[in-house]
Structures are given as C-alpha cells and as structure tokens.
PDB file of C-alpha atoms in Angstrom:
ATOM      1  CA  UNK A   7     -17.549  -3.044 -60.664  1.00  0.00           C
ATOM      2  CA  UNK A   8     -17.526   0.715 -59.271  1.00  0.00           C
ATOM      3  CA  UNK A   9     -18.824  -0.028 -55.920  1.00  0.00           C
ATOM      4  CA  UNK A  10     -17.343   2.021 -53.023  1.00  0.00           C
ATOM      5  CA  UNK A  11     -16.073   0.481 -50.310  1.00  0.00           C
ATOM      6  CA  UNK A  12     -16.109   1.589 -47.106  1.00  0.00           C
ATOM      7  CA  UNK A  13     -14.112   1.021 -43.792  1.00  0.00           C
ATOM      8  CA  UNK A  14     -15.730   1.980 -40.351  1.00  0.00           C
ATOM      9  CA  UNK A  15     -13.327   2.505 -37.730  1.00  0.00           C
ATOM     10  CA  UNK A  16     -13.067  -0.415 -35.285  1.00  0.00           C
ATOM     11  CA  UNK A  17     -10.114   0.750 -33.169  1.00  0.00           C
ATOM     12  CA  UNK A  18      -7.307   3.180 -32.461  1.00  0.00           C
ATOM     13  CA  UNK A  19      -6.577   4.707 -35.498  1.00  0.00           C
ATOM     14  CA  UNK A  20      -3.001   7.235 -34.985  1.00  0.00           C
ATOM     15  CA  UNK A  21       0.243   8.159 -36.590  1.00  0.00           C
ATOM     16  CA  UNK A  22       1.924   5.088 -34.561  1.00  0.00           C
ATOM     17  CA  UNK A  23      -0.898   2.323 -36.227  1.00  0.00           C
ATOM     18  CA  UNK A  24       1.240   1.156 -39.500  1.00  0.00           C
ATOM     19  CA  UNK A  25      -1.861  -0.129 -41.159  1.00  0.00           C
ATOM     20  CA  UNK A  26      -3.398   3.580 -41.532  1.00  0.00           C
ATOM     21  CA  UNK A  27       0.150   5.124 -42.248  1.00  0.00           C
ATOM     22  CA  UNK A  28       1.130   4.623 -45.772  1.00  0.00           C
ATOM     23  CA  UNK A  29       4.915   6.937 -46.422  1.00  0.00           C
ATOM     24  CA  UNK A  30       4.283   6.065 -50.450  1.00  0.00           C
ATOM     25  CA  UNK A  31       1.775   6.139 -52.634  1.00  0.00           C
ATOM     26  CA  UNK A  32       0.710   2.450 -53.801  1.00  0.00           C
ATOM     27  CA  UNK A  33      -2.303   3.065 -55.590  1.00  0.00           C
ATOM     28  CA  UNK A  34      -5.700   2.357 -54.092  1.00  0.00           C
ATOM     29  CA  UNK A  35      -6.668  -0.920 -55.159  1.00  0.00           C
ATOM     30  CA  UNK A  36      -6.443  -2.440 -51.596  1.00  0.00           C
ATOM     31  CA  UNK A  37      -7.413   0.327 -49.563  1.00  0.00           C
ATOM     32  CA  UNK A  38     -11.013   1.893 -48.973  1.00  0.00           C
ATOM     33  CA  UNK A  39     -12.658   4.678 -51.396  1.00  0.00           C
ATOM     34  CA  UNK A  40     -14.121   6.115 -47.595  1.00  0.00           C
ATOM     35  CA  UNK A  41     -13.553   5.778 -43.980  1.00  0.00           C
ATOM     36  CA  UNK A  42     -16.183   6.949 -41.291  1.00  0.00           C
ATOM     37  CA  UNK A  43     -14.392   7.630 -38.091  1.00  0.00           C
ATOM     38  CA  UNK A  44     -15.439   7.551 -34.444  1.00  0.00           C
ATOM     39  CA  UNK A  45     -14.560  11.911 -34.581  1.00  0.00           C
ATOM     40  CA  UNK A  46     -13.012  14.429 -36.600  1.00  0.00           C
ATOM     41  CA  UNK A  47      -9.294  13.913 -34.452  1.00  0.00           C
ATOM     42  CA  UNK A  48      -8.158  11.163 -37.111  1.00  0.00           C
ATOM     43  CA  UNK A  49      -8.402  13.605 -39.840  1.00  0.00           C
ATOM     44  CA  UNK A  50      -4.738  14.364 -38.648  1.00  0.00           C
ATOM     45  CA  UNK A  51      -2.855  12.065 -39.866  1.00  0.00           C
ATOM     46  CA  UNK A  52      -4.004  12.065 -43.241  1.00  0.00           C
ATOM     47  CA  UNK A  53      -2.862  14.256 -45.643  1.00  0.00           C
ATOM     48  CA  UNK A  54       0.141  14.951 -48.035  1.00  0.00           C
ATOM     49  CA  UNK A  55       3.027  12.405 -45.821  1.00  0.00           C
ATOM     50  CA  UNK A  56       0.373  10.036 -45.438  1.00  0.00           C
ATOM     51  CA  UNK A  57      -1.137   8.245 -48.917  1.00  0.00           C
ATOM     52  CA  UNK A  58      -3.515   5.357 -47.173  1.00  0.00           C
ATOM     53  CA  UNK A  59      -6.883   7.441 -48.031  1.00  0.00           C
ATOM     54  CA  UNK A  60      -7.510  11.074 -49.103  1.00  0.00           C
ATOM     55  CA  UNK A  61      -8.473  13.505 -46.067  1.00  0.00           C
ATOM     56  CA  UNK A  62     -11.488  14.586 -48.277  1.00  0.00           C
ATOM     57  CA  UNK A  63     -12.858  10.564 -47.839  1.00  0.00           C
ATOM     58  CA  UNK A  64     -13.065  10.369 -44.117  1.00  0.00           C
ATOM     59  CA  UNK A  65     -15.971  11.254 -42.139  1.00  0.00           C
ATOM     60  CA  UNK A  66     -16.664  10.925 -38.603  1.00  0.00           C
ATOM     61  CA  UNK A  67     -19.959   9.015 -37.768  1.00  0.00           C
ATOM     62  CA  UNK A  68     -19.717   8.386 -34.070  1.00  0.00           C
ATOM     63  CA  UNK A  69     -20.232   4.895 -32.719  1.00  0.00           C
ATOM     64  CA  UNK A  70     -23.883   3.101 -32.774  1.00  0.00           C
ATOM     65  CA  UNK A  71     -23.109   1.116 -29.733  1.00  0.00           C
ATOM     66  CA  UNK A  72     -22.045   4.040 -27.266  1.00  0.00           C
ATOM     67  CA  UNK A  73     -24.867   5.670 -28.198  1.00  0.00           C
ATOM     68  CA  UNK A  74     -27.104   2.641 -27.368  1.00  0.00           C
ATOM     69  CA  UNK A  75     -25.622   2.192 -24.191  1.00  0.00           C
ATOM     70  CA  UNK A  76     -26.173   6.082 -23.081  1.00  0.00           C
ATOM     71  CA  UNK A  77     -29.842   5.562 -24.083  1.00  0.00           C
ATOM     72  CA  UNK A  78     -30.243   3.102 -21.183  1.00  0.00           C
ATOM     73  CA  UNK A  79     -29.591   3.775 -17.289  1.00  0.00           C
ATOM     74  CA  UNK A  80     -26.843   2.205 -15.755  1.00  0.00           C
ATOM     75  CA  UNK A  81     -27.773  -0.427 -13.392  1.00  0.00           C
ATOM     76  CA  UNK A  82     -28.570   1.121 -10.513  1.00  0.00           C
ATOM     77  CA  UNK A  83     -29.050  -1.643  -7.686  1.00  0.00           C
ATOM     78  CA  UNK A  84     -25.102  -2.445  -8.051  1.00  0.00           C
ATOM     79  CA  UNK A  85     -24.048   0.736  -8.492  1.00  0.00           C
ATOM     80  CA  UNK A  86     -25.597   2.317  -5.507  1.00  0.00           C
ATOM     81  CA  UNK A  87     -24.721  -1.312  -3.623  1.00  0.00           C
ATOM     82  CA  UNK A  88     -20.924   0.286  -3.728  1.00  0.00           C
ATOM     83  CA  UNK A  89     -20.962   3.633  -2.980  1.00  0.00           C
ATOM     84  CA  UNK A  90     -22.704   2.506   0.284  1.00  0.00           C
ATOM     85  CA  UNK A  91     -19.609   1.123   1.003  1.00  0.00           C
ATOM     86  CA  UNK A  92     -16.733   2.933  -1.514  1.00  0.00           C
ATOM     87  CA  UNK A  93     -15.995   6.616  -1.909  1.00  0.00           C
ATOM     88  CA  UNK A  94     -15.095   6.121  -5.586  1.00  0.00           C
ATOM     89  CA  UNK A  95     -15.146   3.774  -8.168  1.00  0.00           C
ATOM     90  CA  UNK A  96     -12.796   2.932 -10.748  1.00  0.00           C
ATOM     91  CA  UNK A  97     -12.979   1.231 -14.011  1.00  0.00           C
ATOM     92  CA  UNK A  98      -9.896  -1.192 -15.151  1.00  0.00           C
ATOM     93  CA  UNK A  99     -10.303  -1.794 -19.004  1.00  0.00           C
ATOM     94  CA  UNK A 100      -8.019  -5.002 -18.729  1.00  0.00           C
ATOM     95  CA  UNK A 101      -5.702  -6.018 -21.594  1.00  0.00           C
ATOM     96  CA  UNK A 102      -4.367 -10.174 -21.870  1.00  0.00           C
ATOM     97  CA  UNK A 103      -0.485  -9.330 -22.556  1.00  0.00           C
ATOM     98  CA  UNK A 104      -0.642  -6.313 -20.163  1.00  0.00           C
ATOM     99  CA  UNK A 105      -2.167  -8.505 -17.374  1.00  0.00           C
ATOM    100  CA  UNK A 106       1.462  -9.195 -15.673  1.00  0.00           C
ATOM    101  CA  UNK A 107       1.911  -6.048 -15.520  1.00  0.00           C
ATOM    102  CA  UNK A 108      -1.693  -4.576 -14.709  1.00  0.00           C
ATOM    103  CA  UNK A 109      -2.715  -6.429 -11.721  1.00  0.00           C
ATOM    104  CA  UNK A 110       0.539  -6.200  -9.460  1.00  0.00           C
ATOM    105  CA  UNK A 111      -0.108  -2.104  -9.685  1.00  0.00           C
ATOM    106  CA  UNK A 112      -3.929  -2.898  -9.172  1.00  0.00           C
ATOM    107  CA  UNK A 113      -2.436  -4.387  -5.790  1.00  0.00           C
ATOM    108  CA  UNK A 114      -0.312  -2.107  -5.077  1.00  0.00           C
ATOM    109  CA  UNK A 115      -3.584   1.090  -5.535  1.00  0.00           C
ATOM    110  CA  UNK A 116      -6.209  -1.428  -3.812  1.00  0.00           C
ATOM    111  CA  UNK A 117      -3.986  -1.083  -0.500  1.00  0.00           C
ATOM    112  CA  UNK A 118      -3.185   2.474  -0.159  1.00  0.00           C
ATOM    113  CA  UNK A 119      -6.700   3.025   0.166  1.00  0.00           C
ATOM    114  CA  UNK A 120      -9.775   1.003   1.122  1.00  0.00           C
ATOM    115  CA  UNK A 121     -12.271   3.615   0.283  1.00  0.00           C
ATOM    116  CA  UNK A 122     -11.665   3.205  -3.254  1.00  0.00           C
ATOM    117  CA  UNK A 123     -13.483   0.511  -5.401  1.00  0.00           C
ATOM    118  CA  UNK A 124     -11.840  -0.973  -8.566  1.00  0.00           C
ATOM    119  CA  UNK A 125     -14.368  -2.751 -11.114  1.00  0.00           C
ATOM    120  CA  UNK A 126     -11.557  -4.864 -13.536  1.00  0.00           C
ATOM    121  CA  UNK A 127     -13.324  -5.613 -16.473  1.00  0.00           C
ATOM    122  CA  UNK A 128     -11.960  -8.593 -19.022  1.00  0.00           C
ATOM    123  CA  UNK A 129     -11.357  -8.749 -22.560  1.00  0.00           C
ATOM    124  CA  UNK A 130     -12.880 -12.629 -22.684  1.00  0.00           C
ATOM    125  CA  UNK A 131     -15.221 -12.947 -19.552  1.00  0.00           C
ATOM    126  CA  UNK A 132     -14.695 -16.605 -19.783  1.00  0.00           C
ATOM    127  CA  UNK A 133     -11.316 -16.580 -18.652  1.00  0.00           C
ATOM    128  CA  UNK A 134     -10.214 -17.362 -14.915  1.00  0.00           C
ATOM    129  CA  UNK A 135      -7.960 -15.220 -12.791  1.00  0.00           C
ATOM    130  CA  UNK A 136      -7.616 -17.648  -9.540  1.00  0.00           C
ATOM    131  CA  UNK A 137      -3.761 -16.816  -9.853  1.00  0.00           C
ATOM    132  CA  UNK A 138      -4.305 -13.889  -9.372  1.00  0.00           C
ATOM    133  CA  UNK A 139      -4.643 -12.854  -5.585  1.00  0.00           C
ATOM    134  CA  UNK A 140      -7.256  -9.721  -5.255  1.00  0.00           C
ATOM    135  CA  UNK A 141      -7.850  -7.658  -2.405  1.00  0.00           C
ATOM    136  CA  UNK A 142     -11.072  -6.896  -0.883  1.00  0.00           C
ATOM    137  CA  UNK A 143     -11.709  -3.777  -3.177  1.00  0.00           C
ATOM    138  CA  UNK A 144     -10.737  -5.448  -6.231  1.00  0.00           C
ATOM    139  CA  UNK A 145     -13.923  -6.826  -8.409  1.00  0.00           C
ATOM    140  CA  UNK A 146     -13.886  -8.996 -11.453  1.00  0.00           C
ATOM    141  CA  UNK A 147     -17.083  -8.095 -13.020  1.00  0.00           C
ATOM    142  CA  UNK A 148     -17.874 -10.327 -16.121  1.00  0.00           C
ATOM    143  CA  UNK A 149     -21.358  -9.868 -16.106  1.00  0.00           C
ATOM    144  CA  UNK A 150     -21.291  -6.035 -17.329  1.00  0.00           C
ATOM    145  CA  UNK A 151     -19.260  -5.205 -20.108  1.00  0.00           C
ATOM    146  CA  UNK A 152     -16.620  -1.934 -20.037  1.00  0.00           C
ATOM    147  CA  UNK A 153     -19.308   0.631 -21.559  1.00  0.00           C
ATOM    148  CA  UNK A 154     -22.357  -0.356 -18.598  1.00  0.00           C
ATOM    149  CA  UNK A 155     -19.648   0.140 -16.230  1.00  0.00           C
ATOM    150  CA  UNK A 156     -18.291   3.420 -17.046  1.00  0.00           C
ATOM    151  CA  UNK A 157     -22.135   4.912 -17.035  1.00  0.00           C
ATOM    152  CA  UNK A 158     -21.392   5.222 -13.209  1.00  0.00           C
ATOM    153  CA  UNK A 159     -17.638   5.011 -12.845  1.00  0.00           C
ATOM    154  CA  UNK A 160     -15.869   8.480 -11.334  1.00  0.00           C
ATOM    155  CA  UNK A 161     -12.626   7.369 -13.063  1.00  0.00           C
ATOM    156  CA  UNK A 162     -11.420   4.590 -15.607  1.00  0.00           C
ATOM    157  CA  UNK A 163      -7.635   2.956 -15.901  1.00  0.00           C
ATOM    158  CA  UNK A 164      -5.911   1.150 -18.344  1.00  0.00           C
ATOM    159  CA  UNK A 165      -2.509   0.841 -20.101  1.00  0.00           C
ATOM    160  CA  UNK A 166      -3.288   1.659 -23.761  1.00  0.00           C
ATOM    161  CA  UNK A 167      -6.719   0.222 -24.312  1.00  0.00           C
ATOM    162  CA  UNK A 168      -9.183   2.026 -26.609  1.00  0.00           C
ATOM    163  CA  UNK A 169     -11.287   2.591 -24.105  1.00  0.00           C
ATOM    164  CA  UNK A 170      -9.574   5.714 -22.827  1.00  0.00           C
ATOM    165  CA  UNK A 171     -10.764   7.484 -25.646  1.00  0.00           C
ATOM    166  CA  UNK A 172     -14.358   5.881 -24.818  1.00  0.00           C
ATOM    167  CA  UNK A 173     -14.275   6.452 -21.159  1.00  0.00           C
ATOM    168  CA  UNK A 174     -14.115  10.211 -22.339  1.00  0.00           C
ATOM    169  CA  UNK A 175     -17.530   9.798 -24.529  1.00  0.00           C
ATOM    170  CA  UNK A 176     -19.029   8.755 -20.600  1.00  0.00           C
ATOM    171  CA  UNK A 177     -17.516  12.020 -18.850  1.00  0.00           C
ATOM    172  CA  UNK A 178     -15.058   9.594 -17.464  1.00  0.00           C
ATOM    173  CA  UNK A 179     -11.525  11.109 -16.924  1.00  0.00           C
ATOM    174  CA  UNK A 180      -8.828   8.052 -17.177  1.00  0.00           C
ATOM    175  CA  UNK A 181      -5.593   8.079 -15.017  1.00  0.00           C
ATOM    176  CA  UNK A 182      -3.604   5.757 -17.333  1.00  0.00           C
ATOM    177  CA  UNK A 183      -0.597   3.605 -15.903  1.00  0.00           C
ATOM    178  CA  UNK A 184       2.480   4.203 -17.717  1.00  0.00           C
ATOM    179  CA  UNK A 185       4.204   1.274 -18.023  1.00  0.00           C
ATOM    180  CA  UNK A 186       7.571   0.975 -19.340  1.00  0.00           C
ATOM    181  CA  UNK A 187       6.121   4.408 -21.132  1.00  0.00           C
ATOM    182  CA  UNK A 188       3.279   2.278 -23.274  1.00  0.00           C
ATOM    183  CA  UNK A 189       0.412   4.972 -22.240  1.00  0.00           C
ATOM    184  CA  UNK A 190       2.491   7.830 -23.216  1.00  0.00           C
ATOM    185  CA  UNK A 191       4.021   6.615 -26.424  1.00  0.00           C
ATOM    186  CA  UNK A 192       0.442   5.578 -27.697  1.00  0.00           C
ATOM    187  CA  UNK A 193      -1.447   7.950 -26.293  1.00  0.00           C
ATOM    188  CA  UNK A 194       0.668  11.396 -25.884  1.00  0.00           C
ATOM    189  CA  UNK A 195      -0.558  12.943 -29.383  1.00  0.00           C
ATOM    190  CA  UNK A 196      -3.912  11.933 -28.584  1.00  0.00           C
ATOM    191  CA  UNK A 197      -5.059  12.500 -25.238  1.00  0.00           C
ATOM    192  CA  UNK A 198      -2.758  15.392 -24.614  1.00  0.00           C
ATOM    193  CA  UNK A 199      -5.406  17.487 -22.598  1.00  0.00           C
ATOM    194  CA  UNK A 200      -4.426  16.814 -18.473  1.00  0.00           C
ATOM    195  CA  UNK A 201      -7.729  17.886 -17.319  1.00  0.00           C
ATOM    196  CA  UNK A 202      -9.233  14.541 -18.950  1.00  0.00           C
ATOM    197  CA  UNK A 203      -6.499  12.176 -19.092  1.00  0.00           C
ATOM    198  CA  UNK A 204      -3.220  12.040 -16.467  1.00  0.00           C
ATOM    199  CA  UNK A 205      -0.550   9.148 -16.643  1.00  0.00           C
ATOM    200  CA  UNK A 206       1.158   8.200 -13.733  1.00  0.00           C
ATOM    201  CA  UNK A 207       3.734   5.636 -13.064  1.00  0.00           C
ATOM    202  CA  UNK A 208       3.424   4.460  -9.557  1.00  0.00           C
ATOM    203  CA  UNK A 209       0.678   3.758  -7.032  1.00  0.00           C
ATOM    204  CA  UNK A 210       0.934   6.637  -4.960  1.00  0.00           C
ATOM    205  CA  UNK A 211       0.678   8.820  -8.339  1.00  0.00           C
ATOM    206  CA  UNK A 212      -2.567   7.065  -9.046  1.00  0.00           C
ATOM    207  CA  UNK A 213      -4.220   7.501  -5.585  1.00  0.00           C
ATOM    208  CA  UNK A 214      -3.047  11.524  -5.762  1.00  0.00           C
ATOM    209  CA  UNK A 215      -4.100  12.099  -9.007  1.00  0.00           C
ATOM    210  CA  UNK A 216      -7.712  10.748  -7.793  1.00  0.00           C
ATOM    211  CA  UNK A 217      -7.454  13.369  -4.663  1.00  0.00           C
ATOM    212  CA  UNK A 218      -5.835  15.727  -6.212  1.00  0.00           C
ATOM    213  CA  UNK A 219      -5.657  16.685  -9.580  1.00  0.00           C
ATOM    214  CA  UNK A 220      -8.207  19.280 -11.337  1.00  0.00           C
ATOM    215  CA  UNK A 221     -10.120  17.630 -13.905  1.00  0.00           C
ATOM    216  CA  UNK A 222     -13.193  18.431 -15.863  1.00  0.00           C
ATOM    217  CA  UNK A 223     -16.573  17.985 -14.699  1.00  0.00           C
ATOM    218  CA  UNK A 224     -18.268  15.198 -16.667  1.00  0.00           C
ATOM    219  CA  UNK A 225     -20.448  17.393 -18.980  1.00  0.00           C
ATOM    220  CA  UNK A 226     -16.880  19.285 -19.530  1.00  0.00           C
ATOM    221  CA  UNK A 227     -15.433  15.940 -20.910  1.00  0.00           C
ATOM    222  CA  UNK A 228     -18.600  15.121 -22.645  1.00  0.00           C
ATOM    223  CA  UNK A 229     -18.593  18.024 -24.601  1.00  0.00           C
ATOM    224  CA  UNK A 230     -14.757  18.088 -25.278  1.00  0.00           C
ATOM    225  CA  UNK A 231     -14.846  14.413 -26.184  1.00  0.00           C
ATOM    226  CA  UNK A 232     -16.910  14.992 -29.332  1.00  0.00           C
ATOM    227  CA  UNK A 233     -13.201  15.065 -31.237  1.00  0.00           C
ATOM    228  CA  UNK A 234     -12.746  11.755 -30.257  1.00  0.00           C
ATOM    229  CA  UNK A 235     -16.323  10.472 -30.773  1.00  0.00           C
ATOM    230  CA  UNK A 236     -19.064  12.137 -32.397  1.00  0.00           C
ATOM    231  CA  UNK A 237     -22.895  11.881 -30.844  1.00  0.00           C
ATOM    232  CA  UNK A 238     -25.658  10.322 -32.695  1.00  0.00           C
ATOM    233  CA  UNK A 239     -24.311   7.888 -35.256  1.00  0.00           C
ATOM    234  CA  UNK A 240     -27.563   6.821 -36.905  1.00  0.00           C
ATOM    235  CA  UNK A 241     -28.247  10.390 -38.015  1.00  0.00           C
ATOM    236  CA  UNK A 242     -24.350  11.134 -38.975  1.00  0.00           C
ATOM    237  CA  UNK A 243     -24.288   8.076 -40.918  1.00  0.00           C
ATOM    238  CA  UNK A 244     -27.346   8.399 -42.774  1.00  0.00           C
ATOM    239  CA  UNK A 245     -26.557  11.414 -44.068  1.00  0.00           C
ATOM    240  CA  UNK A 246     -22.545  10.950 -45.402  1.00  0.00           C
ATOM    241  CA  UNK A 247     -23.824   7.639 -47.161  1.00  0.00           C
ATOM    242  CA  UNK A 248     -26.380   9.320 -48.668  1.00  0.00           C
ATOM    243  CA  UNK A 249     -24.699  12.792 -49.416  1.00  0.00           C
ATOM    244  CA  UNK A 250     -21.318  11.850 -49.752  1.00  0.00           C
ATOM    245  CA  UNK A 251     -20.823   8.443 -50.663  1.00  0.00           C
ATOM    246  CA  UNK A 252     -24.365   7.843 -52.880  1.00  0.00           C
ATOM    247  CA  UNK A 253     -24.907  11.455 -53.914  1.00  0.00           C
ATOM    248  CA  UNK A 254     -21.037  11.667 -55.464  1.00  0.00           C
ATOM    249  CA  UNK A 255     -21.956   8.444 -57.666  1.00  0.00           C
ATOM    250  CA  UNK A 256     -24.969  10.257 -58.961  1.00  0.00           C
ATOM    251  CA  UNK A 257     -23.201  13.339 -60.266  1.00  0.00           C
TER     252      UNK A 257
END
C-alpha cells in the first residue's frame, strides 16, 4: 500500500547483532524502508557488506525516555542518605543469565572496600534474590529503575547490558566486568574510548580502576556520548518524519 515503515532502535544494534547484519542482498520486503537510531555510531555497520537497510535510511533520533528522566532531579533524600555514609556509588545494571556470574564478583568488590556503595538494579523487580548472600554495601533497589539511579551514580557496572552505552548519556563512566571476555567481545568496537569505559577482570582491577584510572569529567562524557545517543528526541524526530520520511513521499 506504499506506507513506510519504520523501526526505532530498541537495543544494541552492532556488527556482532545477526538481525541488523545481512552478508546478501534479499530484497526488502521484510525489512524497514527507515531506522531512527539512538546516535549517528550505528551508521557503521551499514553500507556496501551489509544489505539489511541503506545507510542513507537511518537517522539518529535520540531516546524520549532518557531525555524525560534528565528533565527531572534525581531523588535527592536517598541519594544524599548514602554519601553520608559511602564515598562512591556504583550502579550494577543486572542481567538474569549473567547473575551466576555477576554477584560472586559483586562479593568479591563489596569486601575490598567498605567505603564504596553498590546500587544492583534488576531486570524484573519482582524477582527474589534471598540466595543470594549480600554484604552490607550491597543494595537491591527495585523501587528506582537503572536510568533514576545513574542521575547520581559516580560509576555504573555491568557485563554487556545496554546500559553502558546509557550510563554514558548520564556522564557515567562504566568499569565493565569481563567475563569469560563477554564485555570485550560485545563491546570492544563500541566503547573503545578508556577514558569512559575500562574492563577489568578481577576485583582488585575494579576497585583500582575506581581510584585510579583517568576518566572524563561528566560533562566530558556527556558531550562525547552524543555518538551513542543523541539529545532531544522530540525535536530530532519531528523533523526526519517530516523532512525525510513524509517530505520524500511528497516529491
């Protein structure tokens, strides 16, 4: 019936993802006419070796929700409750069939030092972790999601979670734990830039990297993050729908 169709990016999209990587050209018949992007850094993989969608149909938009959340201050009474009592506080984007593997290194961080709070946010809030043993520094917190948590968060962790491109929209550098190589082999193409985004494979890598390593100040991720997620998706999308997608069908 000539109507376009258009995908809006609701995850990672990379040259690992098989669902965005086409190596021949099938015709376009199940595929979208355009796809709006979360930034400009999945241009990349499309072009001539890659026939899912033409380079000249995708346009980054940003992402509405991000925005929303930035619009509104963090809540303040629990943040300042812990850094009366932490030095820092990190953000766990928790993943269900990484969890075996997440929470034993969680452990392993919470004890080397004290001073050091870790929120561990949950895919389904309604799920219980009372096999799970968790130290005194360790939080559960199911009644903020991952995006009101990284408004005040000095650093986020995860295995391969989406959110490490996020945390970066926040000013949030992630250390990433490199399990078994998952972070680098997901990530590595991606989030290539050290001063935002370190992997480490032990503990006493992660508690360094938090003392140690030169990252960029917050408004120095901020800016550099735009790649990853463009700012002010009402206005960005307005205008490709209406110049790019609407005015092409009028010419």
């Amino acid at each position: 019936k000539g109507v376009p169709v258009v995908e809006i990016q609701h995850g990672i999209i990379n040259a690992s993802h098989t669902a965005y990587n086409y190596p021949k050209d099938f015709g376009n018949r199940l595929t979208p006419d355009y796809l709006f992007t979360y930034g400009t850094k999945e241009h990349e993989i499309f072009g001539k070796n890659n026939h899912f969608i033409s380079s000249d149909a995708v346009f980054a938009v940003g992402y509405y929700y991000l925005d929303e959340i930035c619009k509104n201050r963090p809540n303040t009474d629990f943040n300042s409750l812990l850094y009366k009592k932490y030095k820092k506080i990190v953000v766990c984007s928790l993943q269900d069939p990484f969890e075996e593997y997440m929470f034993p290194f969680l452990e392993q961080v919470a004890l080397l030092d004290t001073s050091i709070c870790y929120l561990l946010i949950p895919r389904n809030a309604h799920k219980s972790y009372e096999s799970f043993s968790l130290e005194d520094n360790l939080f559960i917190v199911k009644d903020l999601n991952i995006y009101e948590c990284l408004q005040f968060a000095d650093f986020h962790v995860t295995i391969n979670s989406s959110c490490a491109i996020e945390s970066l929209f926040f000013g949030v550098p992630n250390i990433l734990f490199d399990y078994e190589g998952w972070a680098c082999s997901y990530f590595q193409n991606i989030l290539n830039d050290q001063k935002h985004t370190v992997m480490v494979k032990s503990a006493k890598e992660f508690i360094t990297a938090i003392y140690s390593h030169d990252f960029y100040q917050k408004t120095e991720i901020i800016d550099k993050s735009r790649q990853f997620i463009e700012r002010d998706f009402s206005e960005n999308i307005t205008y490709v729908i209406n110049e790019k997608v609407l005015g092409t069908l009028n010419e």
